Amino acid sequence: MILNTGQRTDIPAFFSEWFVNRVNEGFVLVRNPYNPSAVTRFEIRPDLVDLIGFCTKNPKPLLPFVGELDACGYGQFWQVTITPYGRDIEPGVPDKQECLETFKKLAELVGKERLVWRYDPIFLSQKYTADYHARAFEKMAAALCGCTNYCVISFIDLFPKVRRNFPEAREVGADEQITLGKKLIEIAARYGITIRTCGEGNILEPYGAETSGCMTPAIYERALGQPLVFPRFTPSRKECACYLSCDIGAYSTCQHFCRYCYANSNPQAIKQNVALHDPRSPFIIGGPLPGDVIHQAEQRSWKIGARNDGQRELF
């Protein structure tokens, strides 16, 4: 199975100690975000978890453990987001030069087949114009040349949370997407990087972008280096072809405080939730509560011919 960590929060950046503890103890408890008393228990064992998917803006706190995850038998796939925005948009994200250097270190540890650069979401404003994006993207692409084969781009989606927290944001029109997308595709190609789009349909396919999705079975298999047998899966959005199974994070816990974030409700909710975090707890936020109903997830390896033989020694 695939264990995802990055659709609801940034675990490597803010909860790395907790994550390492969960791997060491061999399980995690996850509240249903829409029914908090419904709790799912996932076993974290290399005979059950074929690959762990990370999506982060700052993998640095987890770098010391990347090799140990490999040694324990866990496959890894990393997506690291580096955008051109300043603290006015991303208050809690580290300096961009530091982000680029961390990306390079991660590439040395996991290899470029298991590491993708995300440049998203893209929005346009008086400050962050199309020309600004093109210049910033080229600097980043030059810095990351040889560290990854792919860059995932997407244009901003104005979900209700985004409209509330970032009211001045506007949609990027189809013509603007094509003009800027073509430019980014051309720039990326000069540095040996292919553009993939996420949730944008096929609008940029004629210009050289891959539009099949950014976390597809084929991508996971390439990262793992072997084929898997995937259960049937229905995407949560028709625009998204990504294969996303379980996620062990929690909404409104990411302290990057990005104004365009769809996973955070408001800064006060984040501060309240983070105050309840205990790195020793099996829950990412808080602990057991009266009325909790714990459901054991059905888990198995998706590797062809795999057998589930029990717990291996962890780091």
PDB file of C-alpha atoms in Angstrom:
ATOM      1  CA  MET A   1       0.000   0.000   0.000  1.00  0.00           C
ATOM      2  CA  ILE A   2       0.912   3.666  -0.301  1.00  0.00           C
ATOM      3  CA  LEU A   3       1.066   5.727   2.904  1.00  0.00           C
ATOM      4  CA  ASN A   4       0.602   9.425   2.110  1.00  0.00           C
ATOM      5  CA  THR A   5       1.695  12.216   4.430  1.00  0.00           C
ATOM      6  CA  GLY A   6       1.216  15.478   2.571  1.00  0.00           C
ATOM      7  CA  GLN A   7      -2.351  16.201   1.477  1.00  0.00           C
ATOM      8  CA  ARG A   8      -3.439  17.744   4.802  1.00  0.00           C
ATOM      9  CA  THR A   9      -0.269  19.204   6.331  1.00  0.00           C
ATOM     10  CA  ASP A  10       3.532  19.319   6.023  1.00  0.00           C
ATOM     11  CA  ILE A  11       4.777  16.458   8.206  1.00  0.00           C
ATOM     12  CA  PRO A  12       8.510  16.636   7.333  1.00  0.00           C
ATOM     13  CA  ALA A  13       8.627  20.374   8.108  1.00  0.00           C
ATOM     14  CA  PHE A  14       6.701  20.439  11.390  1.00  0.00           C
ATOM     15  CA  PHE A  15       6.064  16.921  12.671  1.00  0.00           C
ATOM     16  CA  SER A  16       9.225  14.979  11.816  1.00  0.00           C
ATOM     17  CA  GLU A  17       9.865  13.817  15.415  1.00  0.00           C
ATOM     18  CA  TRP A  18       6.282  12.568  15.644  1.00  0.00           C
ATOM     19  CA  PHE A  19       6.600  10.773  12.306  1.00  0.00           C
ATOM     20  CA  VAL A  20       9.805   9.011  13.331  1.00  0.00           C
ATOM     21  CA  ASN A  21       8.124   7.934  16.571  1.00  0.00           C
ATOM     22  CA  ARG A  22       5.202   6.525  14.593  1.00  0.00           C
ATOM     23  CA  VAL A  23       7.524   4.499  12.380  1.00  0.00           C
ATOM     24  CA  ASN A  24       9.404   3.237  15.428  1.00  0.00           C
ATOM     25  CA  GLU A  25       6.174   2.194  17.187  1.00  0.00           C
ATOM     26  CA  GLY A  26       4.733   0.710  14.012  1.00  0.00           C
ATOM     27  CA  PHE A  27       1.307   2.358  13.843  1.00  0.00           C
ATOM     28  CA  VAL A  28      -0.558   5.652  13.620  1.00  0.00           C
ATOM     29  CA  LEU A  29      -4.085   6.760  14.545  1.00  0.00           C
ATOM     30  CA  VAL A  30      -5.873   9.124  12.150  1.00  0.00           C
ATOM     31  CA  ARG A  31      -9.089  11.015  12.826  1.00  0.00           C
ATOM     32  CA  ASN A  32     -11.633  11.356  10.057  1.00  0.00           C
ATOM     33  CA  PRO A  33     -11.637  15.131   9.392  1.00  0.00           C
ATOM     34  CA  TYR A  34     -15.397  15.098   8.844  1.00  0.00           C
ATOM     35  CA  ASN A  35     -16.262  12.745  11.717  1.00  0.00           C
ATOM     36  CA  PRO A  36     -13.570  13.197  14.410  1.00  0.00           C
ATOM     37  CA  SER A  37     -14.749  10.331  16.621  1.00  0.00           C
ATOM     38  CA  ALA A  38     -14.119   7.910  13.747  1.00  0.00           C
ATOM     39  CA  VAL A  39     -10.466   6.894  14.045  1.00  0.00           C
ATOM     40  CA  THR A  40      -8.500   4.685  11.663  1.00  0.00           C
ATOM     41  CA  ARG A  41      -5.451   2.741  12.782  1.00  0.00           C
ATOM     42  CA  PHE A  42      -2.792   2.178  10.131  1.00  0.00           C
ATOM     43  CA  GLU A  43       0.076  -0.219  10.734  1.00  0.00           C
ATOM     44  CA  ILE A  44       3.437   1.164   9.621  1.00  0.00           C
ATOM     45  CA  ARG A  45       5.420  -1.922   8.681  1.00  0.00           C
ATOM     46  CA  PRO A  46       7.585  -2.515   5.620  1.00  0.00           C
ATOM     47  CA  ASP A  47       5.741  -5.730   4.779  1.00  0.00           C
ATOM     48  CA  LEU A  48       2.493  -3.706   4.506  1.00  0.00           C
ATOM     49  CA  VAL A  49       3.633  -0.213   3.445  1.00  0.00           C
ATOM     50  CA  ASP A  50       5.344  -0.415   0.067  1.00  0.00           C
ATOM     51  CA  LEU A  51       5.992   3.292  -0.323  1.00  0.00           C
ATOM     52  CA  ILE A  52       5.651   6.476   1.724  1.00  0.00           C
ATOM     53  CA  GLY A  53       4.651   9.604  -0.184  1.00  0.00           C
ATOM     54  CA  PHE A  54       5.965  12.942   1.098  1.00  0.00           C
ATOM     55  CA  CYS A  55       4.798  16.370  -0.063  1.00  0.00           C
ATOM     56  CA  THR A  56       6.593  19.225   1.673  1.00  0.00           C
ATOM     57  CA  LYS A  57       8.009  22.729   1.449  1.00  0.00           C
ATOM     58  CA  ASN A  58      10.829  21.877   3.847  1.00  0.00           C
ATOM     59  CA  PRO A  59      12.186  18.307   3.994  1.00  0.00           C
ATOM     60  CA  LYS A  60      15.240  19.395   6.004  1.00  0.00           C
ATOM     61  CA  PRO A  61      14.116  18.131   9.476  1.00  0.00           C
ATOM     62  CA  LEU A  62      13.582  14.618   8.081  1.00  0.00           C
ATOM     63  CA  LEU A  63      16.820  14.345   6.076  1.00  0.00           C
ATOM     64  CA  PRO A  64      18.720  12.480   8.842  1.00  0.00           C
ATOM     65  CA  PHE A  65      16.178   9.639   8.670  1.00  0.00           C
ATOM     66  CA  VAL A  66      15.839   9.207   4.899  1.00  0.00           C
ATOM     67  CA  GLY A  67      18.575   6.583   4.701  1.00  0.00           C
ATOM     68  CA  GLU A  68      17.134   4.694   7.649  1.00  0.00           C
ATOM     69  CA  LEU A  69      13.729   4.509   5.989  1.00  0.00           C
ATOM     70  CA  ASP A  70      15.445   2.926   3.000  1.00  0.00           C
ATOM     71  CA  ALA A  71      17.334   0.519   5.227  1.00  0.00           C
ATOM     72  CA  CYS A  72      14.065  -0.556   6.868  1.00  0.00           C
ATOM     73  CA  GLY A  73      12.581  -1.407   3.471  1.00  0.00           C
ATOM     74  CA  TYR A  74      10.241   1.537   2.878  1.00  0.00           C
ATOM     75  CA  GLY A  75      10.014   2.940  -0.629  1.00  0.00           C
ATOM     76  CA  GLN A  76       9.900   6.729  -0.858  1.00  0.00           C
ATOM     77  CA  PHE A  77       8.493   9.325  -3.239  1.00  0.00           C
ATOM     78  CA  TRP A  78       9.090  13.009  -2.533  1.00  0.00           C
ATOM     79  CA  GLN A  79       7.446  16.119  -3.923  1.00  0.00           C
ATOM     80  CA  VAL A  80       9.119  19.315  -2.729  1.00  0.00           C
ATOM     81  CA  THR A  81       7.399  22.626  -3.407  1.00  0.00           C
ATOM     82  CA  ILE A  82       9.590  25.647  -4.154  1.00  0.00           C
ATOM     83  CA  THR A  83       7.783  28.741  -5.435  1.00  0.00           C
ATOM     84  CA  PRO A  84       8.936  32.327  -6.137  1.00  0.00           C
ATOM     85  CA  TYR A  85       6.726  33.990  -3.534  1.00  0.00           C
ATOM     86  CA  GLY A  86       7.960  36.093  -0.630  1.00  0.00           C
ATOM     87  CA  ARG A  87       6.929  36.275   3.007  1.00  0.00           C
ATOM     88  CA  ASP A  88       3.885  38.323   2.000  1.00  0.00           C
ATOM     89  CA  ILE A  89       2.441  35.083   0.576  1.00  0.00           C
ATOM     90  CA  GLU A  90       4.370  32.325   2.394  1.00  0.00           C
ATOM     91  CA  PRO A  91       5.221  33.700   5.870  1.00  0.00           C
ATOM     92  CA  GLY A  92       6.576  30.472   7.339  1.00  0.00           C
ATOM     93  CA  VAL A  93       8.542  29.033   4.420  1.00  0.00           C
ATOM     94  CA  PRO A  94      12.356  29.061   4.720  1.00  0.00           C
ATOM     95  CA  ASP A  95      14.536  31.266   2.523  1.00  0.00           C
ATOM     96  CA  LYS A  96      14.354  30.114  -1.111  1.00  0.00           C
ATOM     97  CA  GLN A  97      18.094  29.600  -1.415  1.00  0.00           C
ATOM     98  CA  GLU A  98      17.970  27.352   1.635  1.00  0.00           C
ATOM     99  CA  CYS A  99      15.082  25.442   0.035  1.00  0.00           C
ATOM    100  CA  LEU A 100      17.096  24.887  -3.130  1.00  0.00           C
ATOM    101  CA  GLU A 101      20.124  23.652  -1.176  1.00  0.00           C
ATOM    102  CA  THR A 102      17.944  21.272   0.861  1.00  0.00           C
ATOM    103  CA  PHE A 103      16.432  19.932  -2.371  1.00  0.00           C
ATOM    104  CA  LYS A 104      19.930  19.171  -3.671  1.00  0.00           C
ATOM    105  CA  LYS A 105      20.831  17.316  -0.471  1.00  0.00           C
ATOM    106  CA  LEU A 106      17.643  15.276  -0.681  1.00  0.00           C
ATOM    107  CA  ALA A 107      18.434  14.434  -4.316  1.00  0.00           C
ATOM    108  CA  GLU A 108      21.792  13.038  -3.210  1.00  0.00           C
ATOM    109  CA  LEU A 109      20.027  10.825  -0.665  1.00  0.00           C
ATOM    110  CA  VAL A 110      17.094   9.469  -2.673  1.00  0.00           C
ATOM    111  CA  GLY A 111      17.995  10.024  -6.340  1.00  0.00           C
ATOM    112  CA  LYS A 112      16.107  12.034  -8.923  1.00  0.00           C
ATOM    113  CA  GLU A 113      13.711   9.201  -9.831  1.00  0.00           C
ATOM    114  CA  ARG A 114      12.142   9.566  -6.384  1.00  0.00           C
ATOM    115  CA  LEU A 115      12.121  13.350  -6.190  1.00  0.00           C
ATOM    116  CA  VAL A 116       9.938  15.901  -7.983  1.00  0.00           C
ATOM    117  CA  TRP A 117       9.972  19.698  -7.812  1.00  0.00           C
ATOM    118  CA  ARG A 118       6.558  21.328  -7.425  1.00  0.00           C
ATOM    119  CA  TYR A 119       6.098  24.908  -8.626  1.00  0.00           C
ATOM    120  CA  ASP A 120       2.544  25.548  -7.559  1.00  0.00           C
ATOM    121  CA  PRO A 121       0.111  27.085  -7.203  1.00  0.00           C
ATOM    122  CA  ILE A 122       0.758  29.708  -9.847  1.00  0.00           C
ATOM    123  CA  PHE A 123      -1.141  32.967  -9.530  1.00  0.00           C
ATOM    124  CA  LEU A 124      -0.665  36.350 -11.173  1.00  0.00           C
ATOM    125  CA  SER A 125      -0.714  39.806  -9.596  1.00  0.00           C
ATOM    126  CA  GLN A 126       0.886  43.211 -10.029  1.00  0.00           C
ATOM    127  CA  LYS A 127       3.954  41.931  -8.190  1.00  0.00           C
ATOM    128  CA  TYR A 128       3.981  38.325  -9.356  1.00  0.00           C
ATOM    129  CA  THR A 129       3.593  38.851 -13.084  1.00  0.00           C
ATOM    130  CA  ALA A 130       4.122  36.316 -15.858  1.00  0.00           C
ATOM    131  CA  ASP A 131       7.572  37.809 -16.530  1.00  0.00           C
ATOM    132  CA  TYR A 132       8.418  37.541 -12.815  1.00  0.00           C
ATOM    133  CA  HIS A 133       7.445  33.862 -12.866  1.00  0.00           C
ATOM    134  CA  ALA A 134       9.529  33.184 -15.972  1.00  0.00           C
ATOM    135  CA  ARG A 135      12.648  34.807 -14.480  1.00  0.00           C
ATOM    136  CA  ALA A 136      12.261  33.133 -11.086  1.00  0.00           C
ATOM    137  CA  PHE A 137      11.471  29.754 -12.627  1.00  0.00           C
ATOM    138  CA  GLU A 138      14.604  29.854 -14.784  1.00  0.00           C
ATOM    139  CA  LYS A 139      16.836  30.603 -11.779  1.00  0.00           C
ATOM    140  CA  MET A 140      15.324  27.700  -9.865  1.00  0.00           C
ATOM    141  CA  ALA A 141      15.451  25.316 -12.837  1.00  0.00           C
ATOM    142  CA  ALA A 142      19.129  26.137 -13.341  1.00  0.00           C
ATOM    143  CA  ALA A 143      19.833  25.471  -9.657  1.00  0.00           C
ATOM    144  CA  LEU A 144      17.969  22.129  -9.698  1.00  0.00           C
ATOM    145  CA  CYS A 145      19.323  20.888 -13.032  1.00  0.00           C
ATOM    146  CA  GLY A 146      20.354  17.256 -12.629  1.00  0.00           C
ATOM    147  CA  CYS A 147      18.470  16.823  -9.330  1.00  0.00           C
ATOM    148  CA  THR A 148      15.092  15.849 -10.767  1.00  0.00           C
ATOM    149  CA  ASN A 149      13.493  14.888 -14.065  1.00  0.00           C
ATOM    150  CA  TYR A 150      10.148  16.581 -13.447  1.00  0.00           C
ATOM    151  CA  CYS A 151       8.520  19.775 -12.276  1.00  0.00           C
ATOM    152  CA  VAL A 152       4.817  19.762 -11.414  1.00  0.00           C
ATOM    153  CA  ILE A 153       2.910  22.984 -12.048  1.00  0.00           C
ATOM    154  CA  SER A 154      -0.675  23.971 -11.373  1.00  0.00           C
ATOM    155  CA  PHE A 155      -2.618  27.217 -11.381  1.00  0.00           C
ATOM    156  CA  ILE A 156      -4.395  28.509  -8.294  1.00  0.00           C
ATOM    157  CA  ASP A 157      -7.798  27.038  -7.437  1.00  0.00           C
ATOM    158  CA  LEU A 158     -10.050  29.436  -5.544  1.00  0.00           C
ATOM    159  CA  PHE A 159     -11.630  27.056  -3.055  1.00  0.00           C
ATOM    160  CA  PRO A 160     -13.788  28.737  -0.356  1.00  0.00           C
ATOM    161  CA  LYS A 161     -10.920  28.679   2.179  1.00  0.00           C
ATOM    162  CA  VAL A 162      -8.620  30.296  -0.371  1.00  0.00           C
ATOM    163  CA  ARG A 163     -11.140  33.031  -1.211  1.00  0.00           C
ATOM    164  CA  ARG A 164     -11.531  33.799   2.487  1.00  0.00           C
ATOM    165  CA  ASN A 165      -7.829  33.878   3.346  1.00  0.00           C
ATOM    166  CA  PHE A 166      -6.583  35.367   0.061  1.00  0.00           C
ATOM    167  CA  PRO A 167      -9.422  37.613  -1.174  1.00  0.00           C
ATOM    168  CA  GLU A 168      -7.292  39.506  -3.700  1.00  0.00           C
ATOM    169  CA  ALA A 169      -6.416  36.309  -5.579  1.00  0.00           C
ATOM    170  CA  ARG A 170      -7.948  35.844  -9.010  1.00  0.00           C
ATOM    171  CA  GLU A 171      -8.328  32.990 -11.432  1.00  0.00           C
ATOM    172  CA  VAL A 172      -5.653  32.548 -14.081  1.00  0.00           C
ATOM    173  CA  GLY A 173      -7.457  32.512 -17.422  1.00  0.00           C
ATOM    174  CA  ALA A 174      -6.975  29.800 -20.036  1.00  0.00           C
ATOM    175  CA  ASP A 175      -5.061  32.103 -22.397  1.00  0.00           C
ATOM    176  CA  GLU A 176      -2.769  33.173 -19.542  1.00  0.00           C
ATOM    177  CA  GLN A 177      -2.223  29.538 -18.573  1.00  0.00           C
ATOM    178  CA  ILE A 178      -1.206  28.632 -22.103  1.00  0.00           C
ATOM    179  CA  THR A 179       1.118  31.620 -22.550  1.00  0.00           C
ATOM    180  CA  LEU A 180       2.916  31.149 -19.242  1.00  0.00           C
ATOM    181  CA  GLY A 181       2.762  27.355 -19.392  1.00  0.00           C
ATOM    182  CA  LYS A 182       4.468  27.295 -22.798  1.00  0.00           C
ATOM    183  CA  LYS A 183       7.214  29.541 -21.450  1.00  0.00           C
ATOM    184  CA  LEU A 184       7.823  27.339 -18.406  1.00  0.00           C
ATOM    185  CA  ILE A 185       7.864  24.197 -20.582  1.00  0.00           C
ATOM    186  CA  GLU A 186      10.528  25.768 -22.819  1.00  0.00           C
ATOM    187  CA  ILE A 187      12.643  26.899 -19.865  1.00  0.00           C
ATOM    188  CA  ALA A 188      12.408  23.542 -18.081  1.00  0.00           C
ATOM    189  CA  ALA A 189      13.467  21.653 -21.206  1.00  0.00           C
ATOM    190  CA  ARG A 190      16.702  23.637 -21.350  1.00  0.00           C
ATOM    191  CA  TYR A 191      17.637  22.168 -17.970  1.00  0.00           C
ATOM    192  CA  GLY A 192      16.564  18.584 -18.635  1.00  0.00           C
ATOM    193  CA  ILE A 193      13.279  18.916 -16.752  1.00  0.00           C
ATOM    194  CA  THR A 194       9.845  17.875 -18.041  1.00  0.00           C
ATOM    195  CA  ILE A 195       6.760  19.787 -16.942  1.00  0.00           C
ATOM    196  CA  ARG A 196       3.866  17.816 -15.482  1.00  0.00           C
ATOM    197  CA  THR A 197       0.546  19.477 -14.784  1.00  0.00           C
ATOM    198  CA  CYS A 198      -1.691  18.727 -11.794  1.00  0.00           C
ATOM    199  CA  GLY A 199      -5.466  19.059 -12.107  1.00  0.00           C
ATOM    200  CA  GLU A 200      -5.300  21.218 -15.242  1.00  0.00           C
ATOM    201  CA  GLY A 201      -6.727  18.875 -17.850  1.00  0.00           C
ATOM    202  CA  ASN A 202      -4.895  18.603 -21.179  1.00  0.00           C
ATOM    203  CA  ILE A 203      -4.565  22.306 -21.913  1.00  0.00           C
ATOM    204  CA  LEU A 204      -0.744  22.219 -22.015  1.00  0.00           C
ATOM    205  CA  GLU A 205      -0.290  18.769 -23.564  1.00  0.00           C
ATOM    206  CA  PRO A 206       0.127  20.114 -27.139  1.00  0.00           C
ATOM    207  CA  TYR A 207       3.118  22.152 -25.939  1.00  0.00           C
ATOM    208  CA  GLY A 208       5.049  19.291 -24.367  1.00  0.00           C
ATOM    209  CA  ALA A 209       3.665  18.914 -20.854  1.00  0.00           C
ATOM    210  CA  GLU A 210       2.785  15.541 -19.380  1.00  0.00           C
ATOM    211  CA  THR A 211      -0.827  15.733 -18.229  1.00  0.00           C
ATOM    212  CA  SER A 212      -1.556  12.261 -16.831  1.00  0.00           C
ATOM    213  CA  GLY A 213      -1.192  13.374 -13.181  1.00  0.00           C
ATOM    214  CA  CYS A 214       1.550  13.910 -10.626  1.00  0.00           C
ATOM    215  CA  MET A 215       1.007  10.886  -8.331  1.00  0.00           C
ATOM    216  CA  THR A 216      -0.101   8.115 -10.656  1.00  0.00           C
ATOM    217  CA  PRO A 217       0.532   4.367 -10.348  1.00  0.00           C
ATOM    218  CA  ALA A 218       3.238   4.595 -13.015  1.00  0.00           C
ATOM    219  CA  ILE A 219       5.041   7.324 -11.051  1.00  0.00           C
ATOM    220  CA  TYR A 220       4.903   5.310  -7.840  1.00  0.00           C
ATOM    221  CA  GLU A 221       6.212   2.231  -9.638  1.00  0.00           C
ATOM    222  CA  ARG A 222       9.080   4.216 -11.114  1.00  0.00           C
ATOM    223  CA  ALA A 223       9.990   5.558  -7.671  1.00  0.00           C
ATOM    224  CA  LEU A 224       9.806   2.080  -6.139  1.00  0.00           C
ATOM    225  CA  GLY A 225      11.599   0.389  -9.023  1.00  0.00           C
ATOM    226  CA  GLN A 226       9.087  -2.417  -9.382  1.00  0.00           C
ATOM    227  CA  PRO A 227       5.476  -3.001 -10.459  1.00  0.00           C
ATOM    228  CA  LEU A 228       2.549  -2.905  -8.047  1.00  0.00           C
ATOM    229  CA  VAL A 229      -1.012  -4.223  -8.216  1.00  0.00           C
ATOM    230  CA  PHE A 230      -3.210  -1.241  -7.362  1.00  0.00           C
ATOM    231  CA  PRO A 231      -6.746  -1.600  -5.963  1.00  0.00           C
ATOM    232  CA  ARG A 232      -9.473   0.292  -7.781  1.00  0.00           C
ATOM    233  CA  PHE A 233      -9.596   3.939  -6.866  1.00  0.00           C
ATOM    234  CA  THR A 234     -11.916   6.860  -7.624  1.00  0.00           C
ATOM    235  CA  PRO A 235     -10.280  10.319  -7.582  1.00  0.00           C
ATOM    236  CA  SER A 236     -11.858  12.901  -5.294  1.00  0.00           C
ATOM    237  CA  ARG A 237     -11.936  15.445  -8.132  1.00  0.00           C
ATOM    238  CA  LYS A 238     -12.586  14.711 -11.788  1.00  0.00           C
ATOM    239  CA  GLU A 239      -9.760  17.099 -12.739  1.00  0.00           C
ATOM    240  CA  CYS A 240      -7.280  15.057 -10.688  1.00  0.00           C
ATOM    241  CA  ALA A 241      -5.922  11.730 -11.904  1.00  0.00           C
ATOM    242  CA  CYS A 242      -3.674  11.202  -8.885  1.00  0.00           C
ATOM    243  CA  TYR A 243      -3.842   7.963  -6.919  1.00  0.00           C
ATOM    244  CA  LEU A 244      -4.182   9.081  -3.306  1.00  0.00           C
ATOM    245  CA  SER A 245      -5.034   6.461  -0.713  1.00  0.00           C
ATOM    246  CA  CYS A 246      -4.695   7.073   3.020  1.00  0.00           C
ATOM    247  CA  ASP A 247      -3.226  10.272   4.459  1.00  0.00           C
ATOM    248  CA  ILE A 248      -2.008  10.458   8.054  1.00  0.00           C
ATOM    249  CA  GLY A 249      -1.998  14.252   8.461  1.00  0.00           C
ATOM    250  CA  ALA A 250      -4.612  16.671   9.790  1.00  0.00           C
ATOM    251  CA  TYR A 251      -6.073  19.857   8.353  1.00  0.00           C
ATOM    252  CA  SER A 252      -5.346  23.287   9.861  1.00  0.00           C
ATOM    253  CA  THR A 253      -1.964  22.281  11.284  1.00  0.00           C
ATOM    254  CA  CYS A 254       0.553  23.579   8.716  1.00  0.00           C
ATOM    255  CA  GLN A 255       2.602  26.480  10.053  1.00  0.00           C
ATOM    256  CA  HIS A 256       3.833  27.762   6.703  1.00  0.00           C
ATOM    257  CA  PHE A 257       0.672  29.943   6.801  1.00  0.00           C
ATOM    258  CA  CYS A 258       0.592  30.216   2.989  1.00  0.00           C
ATOM    259  CA  ARG A 259      -2.234  32.502   1.978  1.00  0.00           C
ATOM    260  CA  TYR A 260      -3.302  30.278  -0.909  1.00  0.00           C
ATOM    261  CA  CYS A 261      -3.496  27.096   1.223  1.00  0.00           C
ATOM    262  CA  TYR A 262      -6.619  24.956   0.791  1.00  0.00           C
ATOM    263  CA  ALA A 263      -5.845  22.763   3.844  1.00  0.00           C
ATOM    264  CA  ASN A 264      -5.873  25.497   6.534  1.00  0.00           C
ATOM    265  CA  SER A 265      -9.009  27.254   7.726  1.00  0.00           C
ATOM    266  CA  ASN A 266      -7.419  30.228   9.532  1.00  0.00           C
ATOM    267  CA  PRO A 267      -4.254  31.058  11.535  1.00  0.00           C
ATOM    268  CA  GLN A 268      -6.012  30.875  14.912  1.00  0.00           C
ATOM    269  CA  ALA A 269      -7.215  27.326  14.262  1.00  0.00           C
ATOM    270  CA  ILE A 270      -3.663  26.318  13.340  1.00  0.00           C
ATOM    271  CA  LYS A 271      -2.227  27.742  16.563  1.00  0.00           C
ATOM    272  CA  GLN A 272      -4.898  26.023  18.661  1.00  0.00           C
ATOM    273  CA  ASN A 273      -4.297  22.672  16.989  1.00  0.00           C
ATOM    274  CA  VAL A 274      -0.507  22.848  17.128  1.00  0.00           C
ATOM    275  CA  ALA A 275      -0.684  23.630  20.866  1.00  0.00           C
ATOM    276  CA  LEU A 276      -2.261  20.163  21.296  1.00  0.00           C
ATOM    277  CA  HIS A 277       0.506  18.346  19.426  1.00  0.00           C
ATOM    278  CA  ASP A 278       2.460  15.747  21.395  1.00  0.00           C
ATOM    279  CA  PRO A 279       5.244  13.999  19.432  1.00  0.00           C
ATOM    280  CA  ARG A 280       4.724  10.897  21.608  1.00  0.00           C
ATOM    281  CA  SER A 281       1.014  10.590  20.798  1.00  0.00           C
ATOM    282  CA  PRO A 282      -0.256   8.173  18.143  1.00  0.00           C
ATOM    283  CA  PHE A 283      -2.445  11.077  16.903  1.00  0.00           C
ATOM    284  CA  ILE A 284      -0.799  13.987  15.118  1.00  0.00           C
ATOM    285  CA  ILE A 285      -2.973  16.363  17.178  1.00  0.00           C
ATOM    286  CA  GLY A 286      -4.056  15.588  20.730  1.00  0.00           C
ATOM    287  CA  GLY A 287      -4.760  12.102  22.037  1.00  0.00           C
ATOM    288  CA  PRO A 288      -7.625   9.656  22.629  1.00  0.00           C
ATOM    289  CA  LEU A 289     -11.044  11.170  23.384  1.00  0.00           C
ATOM    290  CA  PRO A 290     -14.226   9.746  24.943  1.00  0.00           C
ATOM    291  CA  GLY A 291     -16.406   8.281  22.217  1.00  0.00           C
ATOM    292  CA  ASP A 292     -13.561   7.415  19.848  1.00  0.00           C
ATOM    293  CA  VAL A 293     -14.316   4.408  17.660  1.00  0.00           C
ATOM    294  CA  ILE A 294     -11.096   2.890  16.311  1.00  0.00           C
ATOM    295  CA  HIS A 295     -11.243   1.017  13.014  1.00  0.00           C
ATOM    296  CA  GLN A 296      -8.338  -1.133  11.861  1.00  0.00           C
ATOM    297  CA  ALA A 297      -7.522  -0.323   8.259  1.00  0.00           C
ATOM    298  CA  GLU A 298      -7.368  -3.164   5.762  1.00  0.00           C
ATOM    299  CA  GLN A 299      -3.762  -3.176   4.610  1.00  0.00           C
ATOM    300  CA  ARG A 300      -1.599  -5.361   2.409  1.00  0.00           C
ATOM    301  CA  SER A 301       1.435  -5.025   0.229  1.00  0.00           C
ATOM    302  CA  TRP A 302       0.698  -4.261  -3.422  1.00  0.00           C
ATOM    303  CA  LYS A 303       3.936  -5.842  -4.612  1.00  0.00           C
ATOM    304  CA  ILE A 304       3.459  -8.769  -6.930  1.00  0.00           C
ATOM    305  CA  GLY A 305       3.850 -11.999  -4.978  1.00  0.00           C
ATOM    306  CA  ALA A 306       4.254 -10.190  -1.657  1.00  0.00           C
ATOM    307  CA  ARG A 307       3.634 -11.952   1.649  1.00  0.00           C
ATOM    308  CA  ASN A 308       2.814 -10.154   4.879  1.00  0.00           C
ATOM    309  CA  ASP A 309       5.210 -11.815   7.292  1.00  0.00           C
ATOM    310  CA  GLY A 310       5.077  -9.416  10.225  1.00  0.00           C
ATOM    311  CA  GLN A 311       7.128  -6.648  11.740  1.00  0.00           C
ATOM    312  CA  ARG A 312      10.738  -6.068  10.761  1.00  0.00           C
ATOM    313  CA  GLU A 313      13.220  -4.313  12.945  1.00  0.00           C
ATOM    314  CA  LEU A 314      12.835  -0.535  12.598  1.00  0.00           C
ATOM    315  CA  PHE A 315      15.268   2.280  13.288  1.00  0.00           C
TER     316      PHE A 315
END
